[in-house]
PDB file of C-alpha atoms and ligand atoms in Angstrom:
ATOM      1  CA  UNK A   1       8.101  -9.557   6.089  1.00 51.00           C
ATOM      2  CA  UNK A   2       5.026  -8.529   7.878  1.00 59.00           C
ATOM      3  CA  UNK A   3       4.900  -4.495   8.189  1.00 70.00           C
ATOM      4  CA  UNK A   4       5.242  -3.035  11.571  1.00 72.00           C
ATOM      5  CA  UNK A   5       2.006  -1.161  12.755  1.00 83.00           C
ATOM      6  CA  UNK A   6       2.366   2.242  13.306  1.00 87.00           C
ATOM      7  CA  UNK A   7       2.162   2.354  17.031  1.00 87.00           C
ATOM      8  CA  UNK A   8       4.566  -0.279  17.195  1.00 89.00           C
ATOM      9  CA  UNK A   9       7.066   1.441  15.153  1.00 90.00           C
ATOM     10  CA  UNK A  10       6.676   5.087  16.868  1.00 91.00           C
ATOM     11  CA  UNK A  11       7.306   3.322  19.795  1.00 93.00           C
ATOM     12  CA  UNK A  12      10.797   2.083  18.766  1.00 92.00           C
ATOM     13  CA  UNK A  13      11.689   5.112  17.656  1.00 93.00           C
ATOM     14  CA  UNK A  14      10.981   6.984  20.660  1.00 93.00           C
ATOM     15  CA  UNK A  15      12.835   4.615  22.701  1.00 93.00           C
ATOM     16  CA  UNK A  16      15.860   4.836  20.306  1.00 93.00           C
ATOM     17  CA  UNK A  17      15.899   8.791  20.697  1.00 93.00           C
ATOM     18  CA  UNK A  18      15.364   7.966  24.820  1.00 93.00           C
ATOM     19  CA  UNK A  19      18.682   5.421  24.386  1.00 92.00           C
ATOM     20  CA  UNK A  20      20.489   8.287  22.565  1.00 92.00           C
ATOM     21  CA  UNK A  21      19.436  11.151  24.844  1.00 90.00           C
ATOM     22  CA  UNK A  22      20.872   8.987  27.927  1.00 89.00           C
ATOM     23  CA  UNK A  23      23.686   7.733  26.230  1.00 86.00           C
ATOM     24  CA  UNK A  24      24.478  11.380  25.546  1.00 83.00           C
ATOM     25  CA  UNK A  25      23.854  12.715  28.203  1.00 82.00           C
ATOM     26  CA  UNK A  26      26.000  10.284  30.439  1.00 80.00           C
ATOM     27  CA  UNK A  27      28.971  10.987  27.872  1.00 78.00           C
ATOM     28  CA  UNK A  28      28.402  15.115  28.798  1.00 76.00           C
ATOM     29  CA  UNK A  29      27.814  14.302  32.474  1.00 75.00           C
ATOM     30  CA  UNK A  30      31.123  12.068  32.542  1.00 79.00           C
ATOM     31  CA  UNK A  31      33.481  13.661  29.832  1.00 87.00           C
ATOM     32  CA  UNK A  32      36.431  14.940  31.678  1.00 88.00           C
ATOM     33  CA  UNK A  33      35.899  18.528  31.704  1.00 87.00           C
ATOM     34  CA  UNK A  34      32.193  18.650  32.547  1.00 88.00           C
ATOM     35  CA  UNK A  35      31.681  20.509  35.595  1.00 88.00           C
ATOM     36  CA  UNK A  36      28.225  19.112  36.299  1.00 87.00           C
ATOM     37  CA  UNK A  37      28.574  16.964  39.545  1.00 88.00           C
ATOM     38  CA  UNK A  38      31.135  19.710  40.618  1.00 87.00           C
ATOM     39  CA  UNK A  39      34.564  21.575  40.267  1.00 90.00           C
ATOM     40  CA  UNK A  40      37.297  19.532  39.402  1.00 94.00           C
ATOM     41  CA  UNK A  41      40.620  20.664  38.251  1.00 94.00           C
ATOM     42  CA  UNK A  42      40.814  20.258  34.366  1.00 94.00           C
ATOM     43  CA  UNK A  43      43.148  22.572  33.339  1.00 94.00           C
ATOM     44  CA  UNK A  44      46.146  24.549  34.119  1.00 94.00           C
ATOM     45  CA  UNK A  45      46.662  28.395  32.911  1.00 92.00           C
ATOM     46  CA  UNK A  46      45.928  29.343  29.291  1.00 93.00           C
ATOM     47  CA  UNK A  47      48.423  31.555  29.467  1.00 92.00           C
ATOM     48  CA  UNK A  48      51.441  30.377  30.478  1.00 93.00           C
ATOM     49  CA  UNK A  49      53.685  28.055  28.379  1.00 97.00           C
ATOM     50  CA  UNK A  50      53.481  24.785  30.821  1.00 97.00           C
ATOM     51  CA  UNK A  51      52.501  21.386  30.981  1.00 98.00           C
ATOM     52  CA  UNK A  52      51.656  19.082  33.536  1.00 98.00           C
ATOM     53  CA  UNK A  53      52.071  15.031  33.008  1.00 98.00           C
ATOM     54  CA  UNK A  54      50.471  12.939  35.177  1.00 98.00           C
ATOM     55  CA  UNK A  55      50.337   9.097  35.544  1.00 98.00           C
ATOM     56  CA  UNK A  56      47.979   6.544  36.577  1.00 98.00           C
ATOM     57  CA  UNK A  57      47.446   3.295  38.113  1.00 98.00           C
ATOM     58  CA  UNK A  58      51.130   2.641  39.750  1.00 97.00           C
ATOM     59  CA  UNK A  59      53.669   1.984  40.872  1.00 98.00           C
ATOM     60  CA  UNK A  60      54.228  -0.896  38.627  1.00 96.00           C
ATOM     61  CA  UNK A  61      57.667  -1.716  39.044  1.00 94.00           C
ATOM     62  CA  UNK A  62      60.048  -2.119  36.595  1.00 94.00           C
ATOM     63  CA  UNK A  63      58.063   0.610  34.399  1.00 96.00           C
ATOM     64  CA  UNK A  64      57.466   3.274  37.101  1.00 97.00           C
ATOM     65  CA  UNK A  65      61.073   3.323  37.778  1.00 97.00           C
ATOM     66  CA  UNK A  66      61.712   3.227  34.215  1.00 98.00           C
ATOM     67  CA  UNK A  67      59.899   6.278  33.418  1.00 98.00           C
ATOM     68  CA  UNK A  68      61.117   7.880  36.773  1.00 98.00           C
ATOM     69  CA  UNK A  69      64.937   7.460  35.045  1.00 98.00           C
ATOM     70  CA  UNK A  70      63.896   9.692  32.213  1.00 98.00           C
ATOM     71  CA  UNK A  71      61.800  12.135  33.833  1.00 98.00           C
ATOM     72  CA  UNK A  72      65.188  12.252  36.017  1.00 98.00           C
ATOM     73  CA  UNK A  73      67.171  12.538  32.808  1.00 98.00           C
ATOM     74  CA  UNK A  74      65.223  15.548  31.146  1.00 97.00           C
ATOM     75  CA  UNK A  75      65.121  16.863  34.597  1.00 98.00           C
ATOM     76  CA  UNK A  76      61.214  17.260  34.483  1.00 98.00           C
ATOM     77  CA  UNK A  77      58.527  16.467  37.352  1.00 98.00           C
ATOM     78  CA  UNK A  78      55.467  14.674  37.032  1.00 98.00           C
ATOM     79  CA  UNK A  79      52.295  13.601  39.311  1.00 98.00           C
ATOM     80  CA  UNK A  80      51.905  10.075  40.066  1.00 98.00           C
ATOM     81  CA  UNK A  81      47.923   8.931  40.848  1.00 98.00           C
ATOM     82  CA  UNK A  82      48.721   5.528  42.614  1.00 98.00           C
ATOM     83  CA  UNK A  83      46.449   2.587  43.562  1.00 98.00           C
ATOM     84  CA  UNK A  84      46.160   1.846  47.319  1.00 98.00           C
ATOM     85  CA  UNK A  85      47.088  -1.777  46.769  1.00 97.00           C
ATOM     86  CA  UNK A  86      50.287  -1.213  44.432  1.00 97.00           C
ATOM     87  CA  UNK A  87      51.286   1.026  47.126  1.00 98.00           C
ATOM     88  CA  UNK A  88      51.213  -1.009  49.514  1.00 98.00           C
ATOM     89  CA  UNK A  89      53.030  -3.478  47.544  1.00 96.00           C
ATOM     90  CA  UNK A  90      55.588  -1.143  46.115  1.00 97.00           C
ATOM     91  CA  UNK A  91      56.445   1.577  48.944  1.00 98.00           C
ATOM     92  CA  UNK A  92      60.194   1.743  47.696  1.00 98.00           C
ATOM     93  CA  UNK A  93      59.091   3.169  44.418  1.00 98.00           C
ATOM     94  CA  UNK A  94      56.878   5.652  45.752  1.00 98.00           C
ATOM     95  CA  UNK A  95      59.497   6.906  47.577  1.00 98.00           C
ATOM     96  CA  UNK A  96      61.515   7.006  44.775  1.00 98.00           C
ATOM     97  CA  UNK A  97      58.722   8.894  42.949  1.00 98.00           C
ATOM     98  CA  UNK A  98      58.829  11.777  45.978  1.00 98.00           C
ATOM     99  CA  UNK A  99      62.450  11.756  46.992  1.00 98.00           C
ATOM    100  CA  UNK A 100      63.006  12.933  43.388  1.00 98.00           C
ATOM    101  CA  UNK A 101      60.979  15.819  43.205  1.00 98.00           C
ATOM    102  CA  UNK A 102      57.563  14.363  41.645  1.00 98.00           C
ATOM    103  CA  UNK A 103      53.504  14.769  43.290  1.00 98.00           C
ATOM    104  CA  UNK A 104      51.468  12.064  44.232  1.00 98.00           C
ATOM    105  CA  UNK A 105      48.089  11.604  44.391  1.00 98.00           C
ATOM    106  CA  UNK A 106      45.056   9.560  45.475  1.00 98.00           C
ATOM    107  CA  UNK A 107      43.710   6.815  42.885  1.00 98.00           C
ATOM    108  CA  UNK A 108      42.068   4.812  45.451  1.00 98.00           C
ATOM    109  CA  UNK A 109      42.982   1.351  47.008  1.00 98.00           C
ATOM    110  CA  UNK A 110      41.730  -0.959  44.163  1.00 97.00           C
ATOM    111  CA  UNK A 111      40.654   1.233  41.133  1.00 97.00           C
ATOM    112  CA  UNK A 112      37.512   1.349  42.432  1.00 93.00           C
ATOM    113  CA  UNK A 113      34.601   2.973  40.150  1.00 94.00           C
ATOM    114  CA  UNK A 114      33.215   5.286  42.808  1.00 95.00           C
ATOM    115  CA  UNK A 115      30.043   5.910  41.360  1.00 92.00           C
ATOM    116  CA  UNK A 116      28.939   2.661  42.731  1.00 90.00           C
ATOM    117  CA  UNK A 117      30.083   3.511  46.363  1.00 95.00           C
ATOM    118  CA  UNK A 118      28.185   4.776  49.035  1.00 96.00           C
ATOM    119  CA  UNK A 119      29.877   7.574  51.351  1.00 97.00           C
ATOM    120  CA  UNK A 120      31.132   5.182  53.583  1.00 97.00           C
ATOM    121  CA  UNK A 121      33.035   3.040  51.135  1.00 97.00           C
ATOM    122  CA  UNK A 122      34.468   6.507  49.634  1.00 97.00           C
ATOM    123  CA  UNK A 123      36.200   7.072  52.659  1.00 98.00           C
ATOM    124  CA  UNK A 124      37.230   3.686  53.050  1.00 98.00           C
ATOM    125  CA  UNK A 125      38.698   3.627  50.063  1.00 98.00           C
ATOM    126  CA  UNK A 126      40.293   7.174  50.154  1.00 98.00           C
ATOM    127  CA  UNK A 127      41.761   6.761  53.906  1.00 98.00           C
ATOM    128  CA  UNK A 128      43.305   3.593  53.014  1.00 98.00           C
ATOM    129  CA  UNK A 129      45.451   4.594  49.897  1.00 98.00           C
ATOM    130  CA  UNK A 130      46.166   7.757  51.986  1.00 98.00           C
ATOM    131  CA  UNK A 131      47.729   5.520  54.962  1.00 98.00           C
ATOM    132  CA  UNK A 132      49.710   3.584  52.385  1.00 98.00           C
ATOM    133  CA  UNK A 133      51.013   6.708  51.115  1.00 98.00           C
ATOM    134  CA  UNK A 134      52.068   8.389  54.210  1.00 98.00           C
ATOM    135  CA  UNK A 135      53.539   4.934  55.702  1.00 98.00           C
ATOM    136  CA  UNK A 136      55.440   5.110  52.685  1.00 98.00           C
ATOM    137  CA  UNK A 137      56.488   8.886  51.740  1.00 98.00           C
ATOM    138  CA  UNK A 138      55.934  10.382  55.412  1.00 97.00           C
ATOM    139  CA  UNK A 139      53.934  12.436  53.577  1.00 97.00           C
ATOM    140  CA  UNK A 140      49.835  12.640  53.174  1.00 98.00           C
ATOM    141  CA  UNK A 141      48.271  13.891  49.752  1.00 98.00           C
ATOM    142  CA  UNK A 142      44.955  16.687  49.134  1.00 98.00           C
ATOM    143  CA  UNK A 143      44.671  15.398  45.039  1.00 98.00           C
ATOM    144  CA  UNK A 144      42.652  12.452  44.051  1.00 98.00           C
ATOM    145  CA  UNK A 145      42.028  11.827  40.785  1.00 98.00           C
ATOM    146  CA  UNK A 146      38.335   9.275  40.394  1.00 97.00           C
ATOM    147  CA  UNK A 147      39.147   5.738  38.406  1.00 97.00           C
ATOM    148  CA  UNK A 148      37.611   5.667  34.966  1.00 94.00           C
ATOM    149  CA  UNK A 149      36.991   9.305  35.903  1.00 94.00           C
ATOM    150  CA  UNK A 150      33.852   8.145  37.442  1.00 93.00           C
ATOM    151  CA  UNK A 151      32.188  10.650  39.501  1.00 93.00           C
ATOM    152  CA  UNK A 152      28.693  12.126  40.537  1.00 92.00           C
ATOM    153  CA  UNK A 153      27.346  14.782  43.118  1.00 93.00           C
ATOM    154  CA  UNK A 154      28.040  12.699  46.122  1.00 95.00           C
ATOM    155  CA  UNK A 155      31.498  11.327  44.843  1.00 96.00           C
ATOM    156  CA  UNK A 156      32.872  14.947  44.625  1.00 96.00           C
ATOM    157  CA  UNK A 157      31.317  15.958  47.725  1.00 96.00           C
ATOM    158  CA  UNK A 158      32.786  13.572  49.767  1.00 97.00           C
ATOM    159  CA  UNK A 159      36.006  13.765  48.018  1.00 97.00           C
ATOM    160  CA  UNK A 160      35.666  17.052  48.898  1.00 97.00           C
ATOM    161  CA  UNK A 161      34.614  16.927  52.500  1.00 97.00           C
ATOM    162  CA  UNK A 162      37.894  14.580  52.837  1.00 98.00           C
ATOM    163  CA  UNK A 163      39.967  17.402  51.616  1.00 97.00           C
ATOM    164  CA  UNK A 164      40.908  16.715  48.319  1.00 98.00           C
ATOM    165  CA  UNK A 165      41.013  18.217  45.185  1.00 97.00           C
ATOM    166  CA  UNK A 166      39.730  16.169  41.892  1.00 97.00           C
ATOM    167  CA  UNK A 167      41.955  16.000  39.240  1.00 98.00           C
ATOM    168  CA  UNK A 168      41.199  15.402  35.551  1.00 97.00           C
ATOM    169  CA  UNK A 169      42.989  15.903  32.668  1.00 97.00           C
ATOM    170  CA  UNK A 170      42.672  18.496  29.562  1.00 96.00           C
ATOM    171  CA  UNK A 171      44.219  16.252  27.040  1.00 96.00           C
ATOM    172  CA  UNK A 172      42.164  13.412  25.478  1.00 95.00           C
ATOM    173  CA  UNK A 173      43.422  10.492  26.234  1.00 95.00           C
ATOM    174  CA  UNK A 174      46.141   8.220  24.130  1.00 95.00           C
ATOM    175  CA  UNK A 175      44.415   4.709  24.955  1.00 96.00           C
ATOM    176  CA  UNK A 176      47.719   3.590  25.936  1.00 93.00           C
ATOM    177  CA  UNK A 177      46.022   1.134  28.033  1.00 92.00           C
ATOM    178  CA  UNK A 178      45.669  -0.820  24.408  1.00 92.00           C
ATOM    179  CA  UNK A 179      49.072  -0.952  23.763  1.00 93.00           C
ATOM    180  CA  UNK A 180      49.942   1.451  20.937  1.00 95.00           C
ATOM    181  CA  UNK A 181      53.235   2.343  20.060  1.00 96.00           C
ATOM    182  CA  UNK A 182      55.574   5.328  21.538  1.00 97.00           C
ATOM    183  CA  UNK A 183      54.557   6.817  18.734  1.00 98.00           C
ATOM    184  CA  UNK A 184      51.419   6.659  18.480  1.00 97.00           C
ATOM    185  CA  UNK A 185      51.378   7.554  22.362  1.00 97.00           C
ATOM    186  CA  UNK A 186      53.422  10.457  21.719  1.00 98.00           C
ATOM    187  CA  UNK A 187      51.372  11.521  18.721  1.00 98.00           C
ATOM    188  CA  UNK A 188      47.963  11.538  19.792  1.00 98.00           C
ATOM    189  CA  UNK A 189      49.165  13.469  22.930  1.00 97.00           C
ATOM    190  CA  UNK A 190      51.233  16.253  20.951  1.00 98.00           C
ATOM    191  CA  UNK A 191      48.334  16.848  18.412  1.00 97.00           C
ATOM    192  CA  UNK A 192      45.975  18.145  21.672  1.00 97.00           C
ATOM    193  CA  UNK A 193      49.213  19.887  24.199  1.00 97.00           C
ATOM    194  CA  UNK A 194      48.614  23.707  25.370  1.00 96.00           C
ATOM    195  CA  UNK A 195      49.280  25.884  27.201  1.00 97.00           C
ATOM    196  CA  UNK A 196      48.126  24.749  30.620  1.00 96.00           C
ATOM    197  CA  UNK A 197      46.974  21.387  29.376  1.00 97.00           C
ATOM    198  CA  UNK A 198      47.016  18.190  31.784  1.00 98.00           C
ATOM    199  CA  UNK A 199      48.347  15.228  29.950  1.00 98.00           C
ATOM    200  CA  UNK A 200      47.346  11.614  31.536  1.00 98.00           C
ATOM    201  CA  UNK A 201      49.164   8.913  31.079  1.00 98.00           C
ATOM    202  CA  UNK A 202      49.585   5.146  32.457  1.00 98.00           C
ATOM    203  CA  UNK A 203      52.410   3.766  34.171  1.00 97.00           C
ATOM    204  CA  UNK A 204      50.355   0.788  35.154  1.00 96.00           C
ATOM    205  CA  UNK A 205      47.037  -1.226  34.560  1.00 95.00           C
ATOM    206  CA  UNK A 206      44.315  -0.649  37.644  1.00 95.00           C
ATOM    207  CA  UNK A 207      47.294  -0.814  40.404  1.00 95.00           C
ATOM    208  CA  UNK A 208      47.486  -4.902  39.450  1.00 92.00           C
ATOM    209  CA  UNK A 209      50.257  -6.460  40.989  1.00 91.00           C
ATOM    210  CA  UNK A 210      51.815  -8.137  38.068  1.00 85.00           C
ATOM    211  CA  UNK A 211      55.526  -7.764  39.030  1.00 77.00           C
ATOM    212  CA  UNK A 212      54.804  -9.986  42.424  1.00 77.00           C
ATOM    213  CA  UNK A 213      51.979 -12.581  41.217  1.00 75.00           C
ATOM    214  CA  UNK A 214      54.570 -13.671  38.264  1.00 69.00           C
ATOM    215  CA  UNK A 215      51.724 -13.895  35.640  1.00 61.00           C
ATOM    216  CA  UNK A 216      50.151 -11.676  32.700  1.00 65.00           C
ATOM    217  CA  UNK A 217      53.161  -9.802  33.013  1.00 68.00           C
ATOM    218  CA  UNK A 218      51.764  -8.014  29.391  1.00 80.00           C
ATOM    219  CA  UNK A 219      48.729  -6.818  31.383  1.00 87.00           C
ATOM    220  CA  UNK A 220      51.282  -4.424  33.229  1.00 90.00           C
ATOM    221  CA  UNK A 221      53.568  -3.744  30.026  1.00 93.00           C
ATOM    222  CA  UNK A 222      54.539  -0.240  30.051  1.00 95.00           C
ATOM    223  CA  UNK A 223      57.303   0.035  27.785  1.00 95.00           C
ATOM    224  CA  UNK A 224      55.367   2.319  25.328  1.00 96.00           C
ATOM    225  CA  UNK A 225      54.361   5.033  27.923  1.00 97.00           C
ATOM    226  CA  UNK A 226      58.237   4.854  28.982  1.00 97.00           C
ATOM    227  CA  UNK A 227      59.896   5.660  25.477  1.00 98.00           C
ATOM    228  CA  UNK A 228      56.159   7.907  24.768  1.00 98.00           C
ATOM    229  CA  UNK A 229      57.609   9.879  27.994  1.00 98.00           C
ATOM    230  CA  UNK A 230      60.645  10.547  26.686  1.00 98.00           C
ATOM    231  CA  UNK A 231      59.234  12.115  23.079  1.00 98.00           C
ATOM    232  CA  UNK A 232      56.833  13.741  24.669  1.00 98.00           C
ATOM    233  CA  UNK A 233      59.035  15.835  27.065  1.00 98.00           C
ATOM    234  CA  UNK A 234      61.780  16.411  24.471  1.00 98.00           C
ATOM    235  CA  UNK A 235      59.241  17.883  21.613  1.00 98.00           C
ATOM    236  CA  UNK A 236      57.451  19.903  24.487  1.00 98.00           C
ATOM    237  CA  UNK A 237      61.227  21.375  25.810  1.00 98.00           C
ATOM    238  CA  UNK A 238      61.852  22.235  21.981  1.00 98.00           C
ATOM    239  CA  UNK A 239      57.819  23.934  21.546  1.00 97.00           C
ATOM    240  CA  UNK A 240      59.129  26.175  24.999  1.00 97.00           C
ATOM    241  CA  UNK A 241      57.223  24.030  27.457  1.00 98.00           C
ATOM    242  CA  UNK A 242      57.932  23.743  31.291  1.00 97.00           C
ATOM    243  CA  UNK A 243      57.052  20.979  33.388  1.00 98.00           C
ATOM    244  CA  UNK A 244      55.222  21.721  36.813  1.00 98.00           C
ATOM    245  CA  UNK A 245      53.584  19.067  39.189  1.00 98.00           C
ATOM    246  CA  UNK A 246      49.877  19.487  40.046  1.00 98.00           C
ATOM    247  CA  UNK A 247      50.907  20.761  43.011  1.00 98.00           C
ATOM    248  CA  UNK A 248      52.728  23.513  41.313  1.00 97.00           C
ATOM    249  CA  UNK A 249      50.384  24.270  38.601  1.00 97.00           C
ATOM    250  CA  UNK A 250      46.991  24.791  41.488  1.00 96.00           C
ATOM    251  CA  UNK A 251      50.043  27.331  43.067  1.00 95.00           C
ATOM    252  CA  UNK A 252      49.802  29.201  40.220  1.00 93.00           C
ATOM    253  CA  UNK A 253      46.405  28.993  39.553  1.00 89.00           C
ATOM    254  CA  UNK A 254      46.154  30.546  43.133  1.00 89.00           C
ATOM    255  CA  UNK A 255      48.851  32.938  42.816  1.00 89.00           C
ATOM    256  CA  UNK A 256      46.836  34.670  39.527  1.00 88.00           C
ATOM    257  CA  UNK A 257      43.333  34.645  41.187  1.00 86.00           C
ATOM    258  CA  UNK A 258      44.977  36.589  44.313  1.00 89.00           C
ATOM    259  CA  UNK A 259      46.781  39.044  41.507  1.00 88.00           C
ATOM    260  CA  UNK A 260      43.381  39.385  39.799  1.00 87.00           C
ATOM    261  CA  UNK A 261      41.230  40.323  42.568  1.00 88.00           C
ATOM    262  CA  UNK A 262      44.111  42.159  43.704  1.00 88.00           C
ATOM    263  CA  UNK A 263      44.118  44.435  40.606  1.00 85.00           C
ATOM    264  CA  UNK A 264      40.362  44.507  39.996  1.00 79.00           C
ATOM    265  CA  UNK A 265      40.178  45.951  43.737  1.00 72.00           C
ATOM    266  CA  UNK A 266      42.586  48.643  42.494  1.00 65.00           C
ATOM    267  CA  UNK A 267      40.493  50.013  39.615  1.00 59.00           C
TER     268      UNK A 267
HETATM  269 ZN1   ZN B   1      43.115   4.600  36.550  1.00 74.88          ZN
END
């Protein structure tokens, strides 16, 4: 093998250590809790023994309804991020999801990765989900949470200027959308739960349709984050957990800034 001259091989290096700075530095930028392109809501109170599960990428009938049955059951309320499209399709069972208690939120109309919008297409995308969802709840939503968790300066600012509030999560996620077990699901949640932690979870693949178009029905296969739900909750209950909505939890996130600035005005 010929050698490499020495120009020639500081010059791969230094584009390695360029790769890895970006490649880094994208992971940072993009990681769920990085506050770089702006505030998003991450987390919940540290102290204060609650939890807040959300879902993703429904409804996706028969599994929303499904997990809807046991969140029912253990008398619990969640926050549903739904797809625009799925909504559209499935009105009934976001109904279902608000006429029993549970938040909904903005996941745009076709799990759209929003970094590759421009502000127009943001608010295309945004205003259509939200018309789906008030056509059928009655009611409109302020969260949106961004597919992929995809955002930059200009995604958060318009999501912003449109009067939402971005949601991400605190608790790494399970990969359910690779089809572990319940167990596994349950597991990799449990080993990361606090107090004010944000749990994500899937109740459907990138709002596809697969209960109408008869076809990959597996793509949309659920069962795992049904029966994970349903572990989950009960080991939380028996750790001393309650359940709020997103809603709920920015309440009380509210409630204890007004308290603190409240007291520190005292002193
Ligand atoms: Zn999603």
């Amino acid at each position: 093998m010929a050698r490499m001259p020495r120009r020639a091989a500081w010059t791969v290096v230094l584009l390695g250590v360029v790769a890895a700075l970006l490649f880094f530095g994208y992971e940072a930028a993009e990681s769920p809790a990085s506050q770089l392109f702006g505030a998003t809501l991450v987390h919940g109170p540290r102290d204060r023994k609650i939890v807040a599960l959300t879902y993703d990428d429904g409804p996706n009938p028969p599994y929303t309804t499904r997990i809807l049955r046991v969140l029912r059951a253990e008398g619990v309320h969640a926050t549903f991020f739904v797809v625009g499209r799925a909504v559209a399709a499935y009105p009934q069972v976001v109904r279902a999801e608000v006429a029993a208690g549970n938040a909904i939120g903005n996941h745009t109309w076709a799990h759209d990765h929003l970094v590759l919008d421009d502000r127009a297409q943001l608010a295309r995308t945004l205003d259509r989900t939200q018309a789906a969802i008030l056509a059928a709840t009655g009611a409109r939503t302020d969260l949106m949470r961004p597919p992929y968790g995809g955002r930059d300066w200009l995604v958060l600012d318009e999501v912003r200027r449109l009067g939402y509030t971005p949601v991400m999560w605190s608790v790494p996620l399970p990969h359910d959308w690779e089809y572990p077990s319940a167990t596994t699901i349950a597991r990799r949640v449990l080993r990361y739960v606090g107090d004010g932690s944000i749990i994500d979870l899937h109740d459907g693949n990138q709002g596809i349709l697969c209960a109408r178009l008869h076809l990959a029905a597996h793509v949309c296969d659920r069962s795992a984050d049904v029966e994970a739900t349903r572990l989950i909750v009960s080991a939380l209950k028996a750790r001393g957990y309650r359940f709020v909505t997103v809603p709920q939890l920015l309440a009380l996130r509210r409630a204890q800034a007004v308290a603190a600035r409240a007291s520190h005005g005292r002193r």
